[in-house]
Short mmCIF file of C-alpha atoms in Angstrom, two decimals:
data_model
loop_
_atom_site.label_atom_id
_atom_site.label_comp_id
_atom_site.label_asym_id
_atom_site.label_seq_id
_atom_site.Cartn_x
_atom_site.Cartn_y
_atom_site.Cartn_z
CA MET A 1 -22.30 19.67 -20.26
CA THR A 2 -20.58 18.58 -23.50
CA ALA A 3 -22.60 21.09 -25.57
CA PHE A 4 -21.87 23.94 -23.13
CA LEU A 5 -18.12 23.26 -22.93
CA GLY A 6 -18.07 22.53 -26.67
CA LYS A 7 -19.37 26.02 -27.45
CA ILE A 8 -16.69 27.57 -25.20
CA LEU A 9 -13.82 25.52 -26.72
CA GLY A 10 -15.31 26.04 -30.18
CA SER A 11 -15.22 29.78 -29.63
CA LEU A 12 -11.55 29.46 -28.70
CA LEU A 13 -10.76 27.56 -31.89
CA ARG A 14 -12.64 30.13 -33.98
CA TYR A 15 -10.91 33.07 -32.21
CA VAL A 16 -7.51 31.53 -32.91
CA TYR A 17 -8.43 30.83 -36.52
CA ASP A 18 -9.63 34.42 -37.04
CA ILE A 19 -6.31 35.79 -35.69
CA ILE A 20 -4.13 33.44 -37.76
CA SER A 21 -6.05 34.00 -40.95
CA THR A 22 -5.21 37.70 -40.84
CA VAL A 23 -1.44 37.09 -40.75
CA GLY A 24 0.25 36.74 -44.17
CA SER A 25 -0.94 34.49 -46.96
CA GLU A 26 -2.14 30.92 -46.46
CA PRO A 27 0.48 28.25 -47.45
CA GLY A 28 -0.68 25.72 -50.01
CA ASN A 29 0.04 22.68 -47.88
CA PHE A 30 -0.52 24.09 -44.36
CA SER A 31 -3.95 25.63 -43.96
CA TYR A 32 -4.95 28.31 -41.48
CA TYR A 33 -7.32 25.73 -40.01
CA ALA A 34 -4.45 23.28 -39.36
CA MET A 35 -2.51 26.06 -37.70
CA ALA A 36 -5.52 26.94 -35.58
CA VAL A 37 -5.89 23.28 -34.48
CA ILE A 38 -2.23 23.21 -33.36
CA VAL A 39 -2.34 26.55 -31.55
CA THR A 40 -5.65 25.81 -29.88
CA THR A 41 -4.42 22.44 -28.65
CA ILE A 42 -1.31 24.08 -27.13
CA ILE A 43 -3.50 26.70 -25.39
CA PHE A 44 -5.83 23.97 -24.14
CA LYS A 45 -2.95 21.95 -22.74
CA LEU A 46 -1.47 25.05 -21.07
CA MET A 47 -4.87 25.70 -19.40
CA LEU A 48 -4.80 22.18 -17.97
CA LEU A 49 -1.13 22.32 -16.95
CA PRO A 50 -1.78 22.97 -13.20
CA ILE A 51 -4.10 19.95 -13.09
CA ASN A 52 -1.62 17.81 -15.01
CA PHE A 53 1.21 18.78 -12.66
CA GLN A 54 -0.91 17.75 -9.67
CA GLN A 55 -1.57 14.39 -11.29
CA THR A 56 2.08 13.93 -12.10
CA LYS A 57 3.07 14.77 -8.56
CA SER A 58 0.51 12.29 -7.20
CA THR A 59 1.79 9.51 -9.49
CA ARG A 60 5.41 10.21 -8.43
CA ILE A 61 4.56 10.07 -4.75
CA MET A 62 2.63 6.85 -5.20
CA GLY A 63 5.67 5.29 -6.87
CA GLU A 64 7.81 6.30 -3.90
CA ILE A 65 5.50 4.94 -1.18
CA GLN A 66 4.47 1.70 -2.92
CA PRO A 67 7.28 -0.36 -1.31
CA LYS A 68 6.29 0.91 2.14
CA MET A 69 2.64 0.22 1.41
CA LYS A 70 3.56 -3.37 0.49
CA VAL A 71 5.41 -3.83 3.75
CA ILE A 72 2.43 -2.58 5.74
CA GLN A 73 0.02 -4.76 3.80
CA ASP A 74 2.11 -7.87 4.37
CA LYS A 75 2.77 -7.13 8.03
CA TYR A 76 -0.84 -6.36 8.99
CA LYS A 77 -2.79 -8.47 6.50
CA LYS A 78 -4.54 -10.22 9.40
CA ASP A 79 -5.30 -6.94 11.18
CA PRO A 80 -7.22 -4.66 8.76
CA GLN A 81 -7.83 -1.93 11.30
CA THR A 82 -4.18 -1.53 12.16
CA MET A 83 -3.27 -1.69 8.49
CA GLN A 84 -5.66 1.17 7.79
CA VAL A 85 -4.16 3.27 10.65
CA LYS A 86 -0.63 2.63 9.40
CA MET A 87 -1.63 3.52 5.81
CA GLN A 88 -3.10 6.81 6.99
CA GLU A 89 0.11 7.54 8.88
CA LEU A 90 2.11 6.82 5.73
CA TYR A 91 -0.12 9.10 3.63
CA LYS A 92 0.26 11.85 6.19
CA GLU A 93 4.05 11.46 6.28
CA TYR A 94 4.21 11.98 2.51
CA ASN A 95 1.37 14.51 2.41
CA TYR A 96 -0.45 12.23 -0.05
CA ASN A 97 -4.17 12.03 -0.69
CA PRO A 98 -5.25 8.76 -2.35
CA ALA A 99 -8.03 10.66 -4.18
CA SER A 100 -5.59 13.19 -5.60
CA GLY A 101 -4.67 10.90 -8.54
CA CYS A 102 -8.38 10.52 -9.59
CA LEU A 103 -9.52 14.11 -9.10
CA PRO A 104 -7.55 15.61 -12.00
CA LEU A 105 -8.87 12.92 -14.26
CA LEU A 106 -12.48 13.63 -13.20
CA ILE A 107 -11.97 17.34 -13.85
CA GLN A 108 -10.37 16.82 -17.24
CA PHE A 109 -12.70 14.16 -18.60
CA PRO A 110 -15.73 16.31 -19.51
CA ILE A 111 -13.37 19.01 -20.96
CA ILE A 112 -11.53 16.46 -23.13
CA ILE A 113 -14.84 14.92 -24.30
CA ALA A 114 -16.03 18.43 -25.26
CA PHE A 115 -12.83 19.11 -27.12
CA PHE A 116 -13.25 15.84 -29.03
CA ALA A 117 -16.76 17.04 -29.94
CA VAL A 118 -15.40 20.34 -31.25
CA PHE A 119 -12.89 18.64 -33.58
CA ARG A 120 -15.41 16.04 -34.67
CA GLU A 121 -17.99 18.71 -35.60
CA PRO A 122 -16.17 22.06 -36.07
CA ALA A 123 -19.06 23.45 -38.13
CA LYS A 124 -21.41 23.01 -35.16
CA TYR A 125 -19.19 24.45 -32.45
CA ALA A 126 -16.73 26.83 -34.04
CA PHE A 127 -17.58 27.81 -37.64
CA THR A 128 -21.31 28.18 -37.19
CA GLU A 129 -22.13 30.47 -40.13
CA PRO A 130 -23.85 28.49 -42.87
CA GLY A 131 -21.41 27.14 -45.43
CA LEU A 132 -18.33 28.84 -43.84
CA TYR A 133 -16.59 25.65 -42.71
CA ASP A 134 -17.07 24.03 -46.10
CA LYS A 135 -15.29 26.92 -47.78
CA ILE A 136 -12.09 27.00 -45.71
CA SER A 137 -8.99 25.01 -46.56
CA LYS A 138 -8.24 22.09 -44.26
CA VAL A 139 -4.92 20.93 -45.81
CA PHE A 140 -2.19 19.72 -43.49
CA LEU A 141 1.08 18.60 -45.16
CA TRP A 142 0.27 15.20 -46.73
CA ILE A 143 -3.41 15.27 -45.64
CA PRO A 144 -5.71 17.01 -48.18
CA ASN A 145 -8.58 17.46 -45.71
CA LEU A 146 -8.44 17.21 -41.92
CA ASP A 147 -12.14 16.36 -41.93
CA ASN A 148 -11.28 12.92 -43.38
CA PRO A 149 -9.09 10.16 -41.88
CA ASP A 150 -5.37 10.28 -42.64
CA PRO A 151 -4.87 8.40 -45.95
CA PHE A 152 -1.62 6.88 -44.70
CA LEU A 153 -1.40 4.43 -41.74
CA TRP A 154 2.19 5.53 -41.07
CA GLY A 155 0.99 9.08 -40.57
CA LEU A 156 -1.15 10.33 -37.73
CA PRO A 157 -2.55 6.88 -36.77
CA LEU A 158 0.99 5.57 -36.16
CA LEU A 159 2.06 8.78 -34.42
CA ALA A 160 -1.01 8.63 -32.22
CA ALA A 161 -0.27 5.08 -31.16
CA ALA A 162 3.47 5.68 -30.62
CA THR A 163 2.97 8.83 -28.51
CA THR A 164 0.22 7.14 -26.49
CA TYR A 165 2.63 4.27 -25.70
CA LEU A 166 5.47 6.60 -24.77
CA GLN A 167 3.21 8.75 -22.59
CA SER A 168 1.90 5.66 -20.78
CA LYS A 169 5.40 4.37 -20.14
CA LEU A 170 6.58 7.68 -18.75
CA MET A 171 3.55 8.09 -16.45
CA THR A 172 3.62 4.52 -15.09
CA PRO A 173 5.36 4.35 -11.68
CA PRO A 174 8.05 1.70 -11.29
CA PRO A 175 6.93 -1.52 -9.55
CA ALA A 176 7.46 -1.83 -5.87
CA SER A 177 10.60 -3.62 -4.89
CA GLY A 178 10.15 -7.37 -4.90
CA ASN A 179 6.61 -6.90 -6.20
CA ALA A 180 7.04 -7.07 -9.97
CA ASN A 181 4.13 -9.57 -10.29
CA ASP A 182 1.68 -7.38 -8.46
CA PRO A 183 -1.78 -7.68 -10.20
CA ALA A 184 -2.14 -3.91 -10.42
CA GLN A 185 1.25 -3.62 -12.12
CA SER A 186 0.37 -6.40 -14.55
CA THR A 187 -2.91 -4.65 -15.44
CA GLN A 188 -1.07 -1.44 -15.98
CA LYS A 189 1.48 -3.15 -18.20
CA MET A 190 -1.30 -4.69 -20.25
CA MET A 191 -3.06 -1.36 -20.70
CA THR A 192 0.22 0.26 -21.75
CA ILE A 193 0.40 -2.25 -24.60
CA PHE A 194 -3.34 -2.50 -25.40
CA LEU A 195 -4.22 1.22 -25.43
CA PRO A 196 -1.82 2.26 -28.29
CA PHE A 197 -3.38 -0.45 -30.53
CA LEU A 198 -6.84 0.84 -29.64
CA ILE A 199 -5.79 4.41 -30.48
CA PHE A 200 -4.18 3.33 -33.74
CA PHE A 201 -7.31 1.58 -35.04
CA SER A 202 -9.50 4.45 -33.77
CA ALA A 203 -7.28 7.07 -35.45
CA LYS A 204 -7.68 5.23 -38.76
CA SER A 205 -11.35 6.20 -38.79
CA PHE A 206 -11.23 9.50 -36.86
CA PRO A 207 -11.15 12.81 -38.72
CA ALA A 208 -7.47 13.65 -39.10
CA GLY A 209 -8.03 16.89 -37.23
CA LEU A 210 -8.96 14.90 -34.20
CA ALA A 211 -5.98 12.59 -34.58
CA LEU A 212 -3.72 15.70 -34.92
CA TYR A 213 -5.13 17.05 -31.72
CA TRP A 214 -4.45 13.66 -29.97
CA VAL A 215 -0.85 13.52 -31.17
CA LEU A 216 -0.09 17.15 -30.19
CA GLY A 217 -1.67 16.62 -26.75
CA ASN A 218 0.49 13.49 -26.24
CA VAL A 219 3.68 15.24 -27.27
CA PHE A 220 2.88 18.14 -24.89
CA THR A 221 2.28 15.68 -22.03
CA ILE A 222 5.44 13.68 -22.85
CA ILE A 223 7.59 16.86 -22.68
CA GLN A 224 5.91 17.83 -19.41
CA GLN A 225 6.53 14.39 -17.95
CA LEU A 226 10.18 14.34 -18.98
CA ILE A 227 10.72 17.69 -17.30
CA SER A 228 8.90 16.47 -14.20
CA ASN A 229 10.87 13.21 -14.10
CA ARG A 230 14.15 15.10 -14.39
CA SER A 231 13.18 17.49 -11.63
CA SER A 232 12.22 14.56 -9.36
CA ILE A 233 15.53 12.77 -9.99
CA LYS A 234 17.44 16.01 -9.30
CA ALA A 235 15.46 16.57 -6.08
CA ARG A 236 16.19 13.03 -4.82
CA GLU A 237 19.90 13.39 -5.60
CA GLU A 238 20.05 16.65 -3.64
#
C-alpha cells in the first residue's frame, strides 16, 4: 500500500517540480525543489480538507455533548443497559457517530505514511531517472540541502514542535464541566505536552524536507482549525 500510494504522491511532487522549474530562474537560496515541496504539501492538504473538516466537526460535537455524557454515566452507572440506550439517544439528538472521529484518521494514516516515504526517498518515488535527484538543488533559505537534517535546532525542529503543540491545543475539546480530572482529559493533556518533544527530537534527525512538510501541514491545519473554531463560536452565538 505504501509503495503504491508513494508512487502516486511521488508523481504529484515530480509534476509540480517540472512546472515550477520552467518558470523564471532558480533563486540561489530557494530551490525549485523546496518550492515543489511547499506547493505539493498545500495540494495534499487541500485534497484531505473534506476529511479534516469531518474530523473537526466530530471533535467539536464531542466537546459539546461531553457534559451530558457525564451526567448519563453518573446517573446510570449501575444500569449499563439504560446507560447505553440514553447514550444512543444523545448521539441521535446531536447526529453524532462515535466512529466518525476515528474514520478520518484511518483513511489519512496510510496516505500520510506514503507521503513521509516520498519525502524520505524522493529519488525512489519522484525523481526516478538515474542521477537526476543528485543533480538538482535542494537549498531552502538557511538549509543548504533538504536531504540532510536542519543544521539549526531553532529552525525546522523547533517550528515542528511549536506547530504540533499549537495544533494539539486547538484540536483538544474543552473538559466537561466539573470533570477537569477526567482520566481521558489527563491523558490528552499529557500527549499535548509529550508529542511536541517527540516531534522535536525526531525532526533533528529527519531530512529537512520531511520536517518542512510537517511544519507546513501543521500550519495549514492550524489555520483550518482557527476558521472552524470561529465559525462554531459564531453559530452558537446566533
